[in-house]
């Protein structure tokens, strides 16, 4: 049995080498761990950016609440001052409270601006991860194209079909608007079954 498995393995290896697929497999085995690292990098960067956004939001919300409460207090105070009989002391108190509130608002808006800038800067990972994702999708597309071509080349003669380049375009974003796209796993299984796999 071991001799037979060895012979089958050797035949498969020789056939793959003759077809040039050994280089494709070798390339795939070196690229797949690299792809895994790239995807881990994307996940790490996305998680860090999300954490920065959440932290900045958590810091900015109390400042916005203070600004709102201060504006409400000043508005109510001035409305009460206008309804009451004129009192210079009351107007001076309101003016002092208004100036203090405006100074506090200035500090809070400046700090909120900084938090918004942090949120914006947290998105800087998008350019880098976008490049990584593009490389990963290119690799997946190349592997898919080669595997589909292998299926087409070695399909039994009675089910062999011409290759449709539409199948090589990767995942379809809107398959409902097309009739030449598989939309679920059962259709993929039917396609492979029709090819004898």
mmCIF file with all atom_site columns, C-alpha atoms in Angstrom:
data_model
loop_
_atom_site.group_PDB
_atom_site.id
_atom_site.type_symbol
_atom_site.label_atom_id
_atom_site.label_alt_id
_atom_site.label_comp_id
_atom_site.label_asym_id
_atom_site.label_entity_id
_atom_site.label_seq_id
_atom_site.pdbx_PDB_ins_code
_atom_site.Cartn_x
_atom_site.Cartn_y
_atom_site.Cartn_z
_atom_site.occupancy
_atom_site.B_iso_or_equiv
_atom_site.pdbx_formal_charge
_atom_site.auth_seq_id
_atom_site.auth_comp_id
_atom_site.auth_asym_id
_atom_site.auth_atom_id
_atom_site.pdbx_PDB_model_num
ATOM 1   C CA . UNK A 1 1   ? 0.000   0.000  0.000   1.00 0.00 ? 1   UNK A CA 1
ATOM 2   C CA . UNK A 1 2   ? 2.817   2.425  0.917   1.00 0.00 ? 2   UNK A CA 1
ATOM 3   C CA . UNK A 1 3   ? 4.576   1.675  -2.362  1.00 0.00 ? 3   UNK A CA 1
ATOM 4   C CA . UNK A 1 4   ? 1.360   2.379  -4.272  1.00 0.00 ? 4   UNK A CA 1
ATOM 5   C CA . UNK A 1 5   ? 0.805   5.707  -2.420  1.00 0.00 ? 5   UNK A CA 1
ATOM 6   C CA . UNK A 1 6   ? 4.434   6.604  -3.141  1.00 0.00 ? 6   UNK A CA 1
ATOM 7   C CA . UNK A 1 7   ? 3.967   5.793  -6.828  1.00 0.00 ? 7   UNK A CA 1
ATOM 8   C CA . UNK A 1 8   ? 0.778   7.888  -7.000  1.00 0.00 ? 8   UNK A CA 1
ATOM 9   C CA . UNK A 1 9   ? 2.550   10.759 -5.254  1.00 0.00 ? 9   UNK A CA 1
ATOM 10  C CA . UNK A 1 10  ? 5.519   10.528 -7.639  1.00 0.00 ? 10  UNK A CA 1
ATOM 11  C CA . UNK A 1 11  ? 3.188   10.428 -10.670 1.00 0.00 ? 11  UNK A CA 1
ATOM 12  C CA . UNK A 1 12  ? 1.272   13.431 -9.391  1.00 0.00 ? 12  UNK A CA 1
ATOM 13  C CA . UNK A 1 13  ? 4.509   15.306 -8.682  1.00 0.00 ? 13  UNK A CA 1
ATOM 14  C CA . UNK A 1 14  ? 5.908   14.521 -12.147 1.00 0.00 ? 14  UNK A CA 1
ATOM 15  C CA . UNK A 1 15  ? 2.628   15.519 -13.828 1.00 0.00 ? 15  UNK A CA 1
ATOM 16  C CA . UNK A 1 16  ? 2.506   18.805 -11.944 1.00 0.00 ? 16  UNK A CA 1
ATOM 17  C CA . UNK A 1 17  ? 6.128   19.520 -12.855 1.00 0.00 ? 17  UNK A CA 1
ATOM 18  C CA . UNK A 1 18  ? 5.470   18.751 -16.536 1.00 0.00 ? 18  UNK A CA 1
ATOM 19  C CA . UNK A 1 19  ? 2.481   21.082 -16.499 1.00 0.00 ? 19  UNK A CA 1
ATOM 20  C CA . UNK A 1 20  ? 4.492   23.784 -14.772 1.00 0.00 ? 20  UNK A CA 1
ATOM 21  C CA . UNK A 1 21  ? 2.090   23.686 -11.852 1.00 0.00 ? 21  UNK A CA 1
ATOM 22  C CA . UNK A 1 22  ? 4.827   22.825 -9.347  1.00 0.00 ? 22  UNK A CA 1
ATOM 23  C CA . UNK A 1 23  ? 6.028   26.419 -9.628  1.00 0.00 ? 23  UNK A CA 1
ATOM 24  C CA . UNK A 1 24  ? 2.453   27.678 -9.149  1.00 0.00 ? 24  UNK A CA 1
ATOM 25  C CA . UNK A 1 25  ? 2.085   25.503 -6.043  1.00 0.00 ? 25  UNK A CA 1
ATOM 26  C CA . UNK A 1 26  ? 5.488   26.563 -4.762  1.00 0.00 ? 26  UNK A CA 1
ATOM 27  C CA . UNK A 1 27  ? 4.558   30.202 -5.255  1.00 0.00 ? 27  UNK A CA 1
ATOM 28  C CA . UNK A 1 28  ? 1.219   29.649 -3.528  1.00 0.00 ? 28  UNK A CA 1
ATOM 29  C CA . UNK A 1 29  ? 2.852   27.977 -0.515  1.00 0.00 ? 29  UNK A CA 1
ATOM 30  C CA . UNK A 1 30  ? 5.211   30.923 -0.091  1.00 0.00 ? 30  UNK A CA 1
ATOM 31  C CA . UNK A 1 31  ? 2.527   33.537 -0.679  1.00 0.00 ? 31  UNK A CA 1
ATOM 32  C CA . UNK A 1 32  ? -0.213  32.118 1.551   1.00 0.00 ? 32  UNK A CA 1
ATOM 33  C CA . UNK A 1 33  ? 1.693   32.650 4.846   1.00 0.00 ? 33  UNK A CA 1
ATOM 34  C CA . UNK A 1 34  ? 2.551   36.151 3.600   1.00 0.00 ? 34  UNK A CA 1
ATOM 35  C CA . UNK A 1 35  ? -1.145  36.745 2.883   1.00 0.00 ? 35  UNK A CA 1
ATOM 36  C CA . UNK A 1 36  ? -2.021  35.572 6.389   1.00 0.00 ? 36  UNK A CA 1
ATOM 37  C CA . UNK A 1 37  ? 0.471   38.067 7.843   1.00 0.00 ? 37  UNK A CA 1
ATOM 38  C CA . UNK A 1 38  ? -0.889  40.833 5.630   1.00 0.00 ? 38  UNK A CA 1
ATOM 39  C CA . UNK A 1 39  ? -4.450  40.138 6.726   1.00 0.00 ? 39  UNK A CA 1
ATOM 40  C CA . UNK A 1 40  ? -3.340  40.061 10.370  1.00 0.00 ? 40  UNK A CA 1
ATOM 41  C CA . UNK A 1 41  ? -1.713  43.457 9.775   1.00 0.00 ? 41  UNK A CA 1
ATOM 42  C CA . UNK A 1 42  ? -4.963  44.828 8.321   1.00 0.00 ? 42  UNK A CA 1
ATOM 43  C CA . UNK A 1 43  ? -6.929  43.467 11.301  1.00 0.00 ? 43  UNK A CA 1
ATOM 44  C CA . UNK A 1 44  ? -4.406  44.949 13.767  1.00 0.00 ? 44  UNK A CA 1
ATOM 45  C CA . UNK A 1 45  ? -4.428  48.382 12.110  1.00 0.00 ? 45  UNK A CA 1
ATOM 46  C CA . UNK A 1 46  ? -8.227  48.394 11.900  1.00 0.00 ? 46  UNK A CA 1
ATOM 47  C CA . UNK A 1 47  ? -8.522  47.469 15.573  1.00 0.00 ? 47  UNK A CA 1
ATOM 48  C CA . UNK A 1 48  ? -6.059  50.194 16.594  1.00 0.00 ? 48  UNK A CA 1
ATOM 49  C CA . UNK A 1 49  ? -7.916  52.798 14.536  1.00 0.00 ? 49  UNK A CA 1
ATOM 50  C CA . UNK A 1 50  ? -11.260 51.744 15.990  1.00 0.00 ? 50  UNK A CA 1
ATOM 51  C CA . UNK A 1 51  ? -9.825  52.011 19.497  1.00 0.00 ? 51  UNK A CA 1
ATOM 52  C CA . UNK A 1 52  ? -8.445  55.493 18.797  1.00 0.00 ? 52  UNK A CA 1
ATOM 53  C CA . UNK A 1 53  ? -11.812 56.628 17.428  1.00 0.00 ? 53  UNK A CA 1
ATOM 54  C CA . UNK A 1 54  ? -13.680 55.225 20.438  1.00 0.00 ? 54  UNK A CA 1
ATOM 55  C CA . UNK A 1 55  ? -11.251 56.828 22.894  1.00 0.00 ? 55  UNK A CA 1
ATOM 56  C CA . UNK A 1 56  ? -11.471 60.218 21.175  1.00 0.00 ? 56  UNK A CA 1
ATOM 57  C CA . UNK A 1 57  ? -15.260 59.997 21.092  1.00 0.00 ? 57  UNK A CA 1
ATOM 58  C CA . UNK A 1 58  ? -15.390 59.064 24.795  1.00 0.00 ? 58  UNK A CA 1
ATOM 59  C CA . UNK A 1 59  ? -13.201 62.088 25.584  1.00 0.00 ? 59  UNK A CA 1
ATOM 60  C CA . UNK A 1 60  ? -15.192 64.512 23.398  1.00 0.00 ? 60  UNK A CA 1
ATOM 61  C CA . UNK A 1 61  ? -18.712 63.635 24.595  1.00 0.00 ? 61  UNK A CA 1
ATOM 62  C CA . UNK A 1 62  ? -18.332 65.105 28.128  1.00 0.00 ? 62  UNK A CA 1
ATOM 63  C CA . UNK A 1 63  ? -16.867 68.294 26.659  1.00 0.00 ? 63  UNK A CA 1
ATOM 64  C CA . UNK A 1 64  ? -19.830 68.668 24.339  1.00 0.00 ? 64  UNK A CA 1
ATOM 65  C CA . UNK A 1 65  ? -22.184 68.035 27.252  1.00 0.00 ? 65  UNK A CA 1
ATOM 66  C CA . UNK A 1 66  ? -20.427 70.779 29.284  1.00 0.00 ? 66  UNK A CA 1
ATOM 67  C CA . UNK A 1 67  ? -20.738 73.216 26.376  1.00 0.00 ? 67  UNK A CA 1
ATOM 68  C CA . UNK A 1 68  ? -24.438 72.386 26.053  1.00 0.00 ? 68  UNK A CA 1
ATOM 69  C CA . UNK A 1 69  ? -25.060 72.718 29.802  1.00 0.00 ? 69  UNK A CA 1
ATOM 70  C CA . UNK A 1 70  ? -23.166 76.025 29.960  1.00 0.00 ? 70  UNK A CA 1
ATOM 71  C CA . UNK A 1 71  ? -25.073 77.476 27.010  1.00 0.00 ? 71  UNK A CA 1
ATOM 72  C CA . UNK A 1 72  ? -28.344 76.358 28.580  1.00 0.00 ? 72  UNK A CA 1
ATOM 73  C CA . UNK A 1 73  ? -27.396 77.945 31.934  1.00 0.00 ? 73  UNK A CA 1
ATOM 74  C CA . UNK A 1 74  ? -26.435 81.253 30.289  1.00 0.00 ? 74  UNK A CA 1
ATOM 75  C CA . UNK A 1 75  ? -29.599 81.319 28.173  1.00 0.00 ? 75  UNK A CA 1
ATOM 76  C CA . UNK A 1 76  ? -31.840 80.651 31.182  1.00 0.00 ? 76  UNK A CA 1
ATOM 77  C CA . UNK A 1 77  ? -29.948 83.206 33.291  1.00 0.00 ? 77  UNK A CA 1
ATOM 78  C CA . UNK A 1 78  ? -30.307 85.956 30.706  1.00 0.00 ? 78  UNK A CA 1
ATOM 79  C CA . UNK A 1 79  ? -33.975 85.163 30.139  1.00 0.00 ? 79  UNK A CA 1
ATOM 80  C CA . UNK A 1 80  ? -34.574 85.417 33.900  1.00 0.00 ? 80  UNK A CA 1
ATOM 81  C CA . UNK A 1 81  ? -32.591 88.684 34.049  1.00 0.00 ? 81  UNK A CA 1
ATOM 82  C CA . UNK A 1 82  ? -34.722 90.231 31.286  1.00 0.00 ? 82  UNK A CA 1
ATOM 83  C CA . UNK A 1 83  ? -37.972 89.198 32.985  1.00 0.00 ? 83  UNK A CA 1
ATOM 84  C CA . UNK A 1 84  ? -36.925 90.540 36.388  1.00 0.00 ? 84  UNK A CA 1
ATOM 85  C CA . UNK A 1 85  ? -36.846 94.250 37.219  1.00 0.00 ? 85  UNK A CA 1
ATOM 86  C CA . UNK A 1 86  ? -33.592 95.892 36.150  1.00 0.00 ? 86  UNK A CA 1
ATOM 87  C CA . UNK A 1 87  ? -30.760 95.397 38.625  1.00 0.00 ? 87  UNK A CA 1
ATOM 88  C CA . UNK A 1 88  ? -27.214 96.428 37.840  1.00 0.00 ? 88  UNK A CA 1
ATOM 89  C CA . UNK A 1 89  ? -25.846 93.775 40.230  1.00 0.00 ? 89  UNK A CA 1
ATOM 90  C CA . UNK A 1 90  ? -27.923 91.063 38.518  1.00 0.00 ? 90  UNK A CA 1
ATOM 91  C CA . UNK A 1 91  ? -26.621 92.122 35.075  1.00 0.00 ? 91  UNK A CA 1
ATOM 92  C CA . UNK A 1 92  ? -23.029 92.222 36.347  1.00 0.00 ? 92  UNK A CA 1
ATOM 93  C CA . UNK A 1 93  ? -23.422 88.697 37.771  1.00 0.00 ? 93  UNK A CA 1
ATOM 94  C CA . UNK A 1 94  ? -24.836 87.493 34.450  1.00 0.00 ? 94  UNK A CA 1
ATOM 95  C CA . UNK A 1 95  ? -22.034 89.186 32.492  1.00 0.00 ? 95  UNK A CA 1
ATOM 96  C CA . UNK A 1 96  ? -19.419 87.559 34.741  1.00 0.00 ? 96  UNK A CA 1
ATOM 97  C CA . UNK A 1 97  ? -21.113 84.173 34.391  1.00 0.00 ? 97  UNK A CA 1
ATOM 98  C CA . UNK A 1 98  ? -21.326 84.619 30.599  1.00 0.00 ? 98  UNK A CA 1
ATOM 99  C CA . UNK A 1 99  ? -17.622 85.496 30.287  1.00 0.00 ? 99  UNK A CA 1
ATOM 100 C CA . UNK A 1 100 ? -16.647 82.484 32.428  1.00 0.00 ? 100 UNK A CA 1
ATOM 101 C CA . UNK A 1 101 ? -18.905 80.215 30.404  1.00 0.00 ? 101 UNK A CA 1
ATOM 102 C CA . UNK A 1 102 ? -17.445 81.516 27.124  1.00 0.00 ? 102 UNK A CA 1
ATOM 103 C CA . UNK A 1 103 ? -13.909 80.888 28.410  1.00 0.00 ? 103 UNK A CA 1
ATOM 104 C CA . UNK A 1 104 ? -14.896 77.329 29.416  1.00 0.00 ? 104 UNK A CA 1
ATOM 105 C CA . UNK A 1 105 ? -16.536 76.803 26.016  1.00 0.00 ? 105 UNK A CA 1
ATOM 106 C CA . UNK A 1 106 ? -13.399 77.994 24.253  1.00 0.00 ? 106 UNK A CA 1
ATOM 107 C CA . UNK A 1 107 ? -11.315 75.427 26.188  1.00 0.00 ? 107 UNK A CA 1
ATOM 108 C CA . UNK A 1 108 ? -13.817 72.651 25.515  1.00 0.00 ? 108 UNK A CA 1
ATOM 109 C CA . UNK A 1 109 ? -14.131 73.457 21.793  1.00 0.00 ? 109 UNK A CA 1
ATOM 110 C CA . UNK A 1 110 ? -10.350 73.515 21.458  1.00 0.00 ? 110 UNK A CA 1
ATOM 111 C CA . UNK A 1 111 ? -10.105 70.136 23.198  1.00 0.00 ? 111 UNK A CA 1
ATOM 112 C CA . UNK A 1 112 ? -12.984 68.782 21.061  1.00 0.00 ? 112 UNK A CA 1
ATOM 113 C CA . UNK A 1 113 ? -11.162 69.950 17.928  1.00 0.00 ? 113 UNK A CA 1
ATOM 114 C CA . UNK A 1 114 ? -8.135  67.942 19.053  1.00 0.00 ? 114 UNK A CA 1
ATOM 115 C CA . UNK A 1 115 ? -10.302 64.852 19.557  1.00 0.00 ? 115 UNK A CA 1
ATOM 116 C CA . UNK A 1 116 ? -11.818 65.285 16.085  1.00 0.00 ? 116 UNK A CA 1
ATOM 117 C CA . UNK A 1 117 ? -8.314  65.600 14.646  1.00 0.00 ? 117 UNK A CA 1
ATOM 118 C CA . UNK A 1 118 ? -7.370  62.362 16.432  1.00 0.00 ? 118 UNK A CA 1
ATOM 119 C CA . UNK A 1 119 ? -10.423 60.671 14.889  1.00 0.00 ? 119 UNK A CA 1
ATOM 120 C CA . UNK A 1 120 ? -9.385  61.900 11.451  1.00 0.00 ? 120 UNK A CA 1
ATOM 121 C CA . UNK A 1 121 ? -5.772  60.796 11.950  1.00 0.00 ? 121 UNK A CA 1
ATOM 122 C CA . UNK A 1 122 ? -6.952  57.364 13.102  1.00 0.00 ? 122 UNK A CA 1
ATOM 123 C CA . UNK A 1 123 ? -8.135  56.834 9.537   1.00 0.00 ? 123 UNK A CA 1
ATOM 124 C CA . UNK A 1 124 ? -4.602  57.142 8.127   1.00 0.00 ? 124 UNK A CA 1
ATOM 125 C CA . UNK A 1 125 ? -4.343  53.345 8.170   1.00 0.00 ? 125 UNK A CA 1
ATOM 126 C CA . UNK A 1 126 ? -6.867  53.171 5.306   1.00 0.00 ? 126 UNK A CA 1
ATOM 127 C CA . UNK A 1 127 ? -4.272  53.957 2.641   1.00 0.00 ? 127 UNK A CA 1
ATOM 128 C CA . UNK A 1 128 ? -1.823  51.339 3.913   1.00 0.00 ? 128 UNK A CA 1
ATOM 129 C CA . UNK A 1 129 ? -4.402  48.621 4.520   1.00 0.00 ? 129 UNK A CA 1
ATOM 130 C CA . UNK A 1 130 ? -6.042  49.398 1.190   1.00 0.00 ? 130 UNK A CA 1
ATOM 131 C CA . UNK A 1 131 ? -2.749  48.608 -0.549  1.00 0.00 ? 131 UNK A CA 1
ATOM 132 C CA . UNK A 1 132 ? -2.399  45.373 1.425   1.00 0.00 ? 132 UNK A CA 1
ATOM 133 C CA . UNK A 1 133 ? -5.971  44.325 0.680   1.00 0.00 ? 133 UNK A CA 1
ATOM 134 C CA . UNK A 1 134 ? -5.420  45.059 -3.014  1.00 0.00 ? 134 UNK A CA 1
ATOM 135 C CA . UNK A 1 135 ? -2.352  42.773 -3.046  1.00 0.00 ? 135 UNK A CA 1
ATOM 136 C CA . UNK A 1 136 ? -4.233  40.022 -1.217  1.00 0.00 ? 136 UNK A CA 1
ATOM 137 C CA . UNK A 1 137 ? -7.171  40.218 -3.621  1.00 0.00 ? 137 UNK A CA 1
ATOM 138 C CA . UNK A 1 138 ? -4.770  40.130 -6.584  1.00 0.00 ? 138 UNK A CA 1
ATOM 139 C CA . UNK A 1 139 ? -3.197  36.969 -5.187  1.00 0.00 ? 139 UNK A CA 1
ATOM 140 C CA . UNK A 1 140 ? -6.606  35.391 -4.575  1.00 0.00 ? 140 UNK A CA 1
ATOM 141 C CA . UNK A 1 141 ? -7.707  36.350 -8.083  1.00 0.00 ? 141 UNK A CA 1
ATOM 142 C CA . UNK A 1 142 ? -4.578  34.789 -9.633  1.00 0.00 ? 142 UNK A CA 1
ATOM 143 C CA . UNK A 1 143 ? -4.995  31.572 -7.640  1.00 0.00 ? 143 UNK A CA 1
ATOM 144 C CA . UNK A 1 144 ? -8.683  31.448 -8.549  1.00 0.00 ? 144 UNK A CA 1
ATOM 145 C CA . UNK A 1 145 ? -7.919  31.980 -12.246 1.00 0.00 ? 145 UNK A CA 1
ATOM 146 C CA . UNK A 1 146 ? -5.287  29.242 -12.245 1.00 0.00 ? 146 UNK A CA 1
ATOM 147 C CA . UNK A 1 147 ? -7.512  26.784 -10.385 1.00 0.00 ? 147 UNK A CA 1
ATOM 148 C CA . UNK A 1 148 ? -10.494 27.457 -12.658 1.00 0.00 ? 148 UNK A CA 1
ATOM 149 C CA . UNK A 1 149 ? -8.268  27.007 -15.692 1.00 0.00 ? 149 UNK A CA 1
ATOM 150 C CA . UNK A 1 150 ? -6.987  23.728 -14.225 1.00 0.00 ? 150 UNK A CA 1
ATOM 151 C CA . UNK A 1 151 ? -10.590 22.541 -13.765 1.00 0.00 ? 151 UNK A CA 1
ATOM 152 C CA . UNK A 1 152 ? -11.461 23.537 -17.320 1.00 0.00 ? 152 UNK A CA 1
ATOM 153 C CA . UNK A 1 153 ? -8.340  21.941 -18.817 1.00 0.00 ? 153 UNK A CA 1
ATOM 154 C CA . UNK A 1 154 ? -8.862  18.599 -17.093 1.00 0.00 ? 154 UNK A CA 1
ATOM 155 C CA . UNK A 1 155 ? -12.658 18.366 -17.079 1.00 0.00 ? 155 UNK A CA 1
ATOM 156 C CA . UNK A 1 156 ? -14.088 15.218 -18.680 1.00 0.00 ? 156 UNK A CA 1
ATOM 157 C CA . UNK A 1 157 ? -14.705 15.672 -22.408 1.00 0.00 ? 157 UNK A CA 1
ATOM 158 C CA . UNK A 1 158 ? -18.501 15.301 -22.122 1.00 0.00 ? 158 UNK A CA 1
ATOM 159 C CA . UNK A 1 159 ? -18.791 18.243 -19.682 1.00 0.00 ? 159 UNK A CA 1
ATOM 160 C CA . UNK A 1 160 ? -15.922 20.400 -20.904 1.00 0.00 ? 160 UNK A CA 1
ATOM 161 C CA . UNK A 1 161 ? -17.089 23.909 -21.690 1.00 0.00 ? 161 UNK A CA 1
ATOM 162 C CA . UNK A 1 162 ? -15.468 26.970 -23.066 1.00 0.00 ? 162 UNK A CA 1
ATOM 163 C CA . UNK A 1 163 ? -13.976 29.213 -20.438 1.00 0.00 ? 163 UNK A CA 1
ATOM 164 C CA . UNK A 1 164 ? -16.127 32.237 -19.777 1.00 0.00 ? 164 UNK A CA 1
ATOM 165 C CA . UNK A 1 165 ? -13.965 35.182 -18.780 1.00 0.00 ? 165 UNK A CA 1
ATOM 166 C CA . UNK A 1 166 ? -16.888 36.427 -16.654 1.00 0.00 ? 166 UNK A CA 1
ATOM 167 C CA . UNK A 1 167 ? -16.059 33.669 -14.162 1.00 0.00 ? 167 UNK A CA 1
ATOM 168 C CA . UNK A 1 168 ? -12.597 35.102 -13.669 1.00 0.00 ? 168 UNK A CA 1
ATOM 169 C CA . UNK A 1 169 ? -13.651 38.503 -12.412 1.00 0.00 ? 169 UNK A CA 1
ATOM 170 C CA . UNK A 1 170 ? -13.775 37.592 -8.723  1.00 0.00 ? 170 UNK A CA 1
ATOM 171 C CA . UNK A 1 171 ? -16.788 37.946 -6.470  1.00 0.00 ? 171 UNK A CA 1
ATOM 172 C CA . UNK A 1 172 ? -19.806 39.656 -7.959  1.00 0.00 ? 172 UNK A CA 1
ATOM 173 C CA . UNK A 1 173 ? -21.036 42.603 -5.941  1.00 0.00 ? 173 UNK A CA 1
ATOM 174 C CA . UNK A 1 174 ? -24.524 42.603 -7.459  1.00 0.00 ? 174 UNK A CA 1
ATOM 175 C CA . UNK A 1 175 ? -25.261 39.069 -8.713  1.00 0.00 ? 175 UNK A CA 1
ATOM 176 C CA . UNK A 1 176 ? -29.035 39.674 -8.801  1.00 0.00 ? 176 UNK A CA 1
ATOM 177 C CA . UNK A 1 177 ? -28.689 41.893 -11.859 1.00 0.00 ? 177 UNK A CA 1
ATOM 178 C CA . UNK A 1 178 ? -26.833 39.196 -13.863 1.00 0.00 ? 178 UNK A CA 1
ATOM 179 C CA . UNK A 1 179 ? -27.838 35.753 -15.055 1.00 0.00 ? 179 UNK A CA 1
ATOM 180 C CA . UNK A 1 180 ? -24.319 34.337 -15.584 1.00 0.00 ? 180 UNK A CA 1
ATOM 181 C CA . UNK A 1 181 ? -23.189 34.498 -11.941 1.00 0.00 ? 181 UNK A CA 1
ATOM 182 C CA . UNK A 1 182 ? -23.389 31.860 -9.233  1.00 0.00 ? 182 UNK A CA 1
ATOM 183 C CA . UNK A 1 183 ? -25.002 33.357 -6.162  1.00 0.00 ? 183 UNK A CA 1
ATOM 184 C CA . UNK A 1 184 ? -24.689 30.694 -3.473  1.00 0.00 ? 184 UNK A CA 1
ATOM 185 C CA . UNK A 1 185 ? -22.794 27.575 -2.416  1.00 0.00 ? 185 UNK A CA 1
ATOM 186 C CA . UNK A 1 186 ? -25.352 25.170 -3.917  1.00 0.00 ? 186 UNK A CA 1
ATOM 187 C CA . UNK A 1 187 ? -24.784 26.690 -7.370  1.00 0.00 ? 187 UNK A CA 1
ATOM 188 C CA . UNK A 1 188 ? -21.003 26.357 -6.905  1.00 0.00 ? 188 UNK A CA 1
ATOM 189 C CA . UNK A 1 189 ? -21.490 22.704 -5.902  1.00 0.00 ? 189 UNK A CA 1
ATOM 190 C CA . UNK A 1 190 ? -23.672 22.122 -8.995  1.00 0.00 ? 190 UNK A CA 1
ATOM 191 C CA . UNK A 1 191 ? -20.987 23.684 -11.214 1.00 0.00 ? 191 UNK A CA 1
ATOM 192 C CA . UNK A 1 192 ? -18.240 21.508 -9.748  1.00 0.00 ? 192 UNK A CA 1
ATOM 193 C CA . UNK A 1 193 ? -20.498 18.443 -9.987  1.00 0.00 ? 193 UNK A CA 1
ATOM 194 C CA . UNK A 1 194 ? -21.158 19.156 -13.670 1.00 0.00 ? 194 UNK A CA 1
ATOM 195 C CA . UNK A 1 195 ? -17.381 19.259 -14.206 1.00 0.00 ? 195 UNK A CA 1
ATOM 196 C CA . UNK A 1 196 ? -17.046 15.844 -12.555 1.00 0.00 ? 196 UNK A CA 1
ATOM 197 C CA . UNK A 1 197 ? -15.660 16.985 -9.211  1.00 0.00 ? 197 UNK A CA 1
#
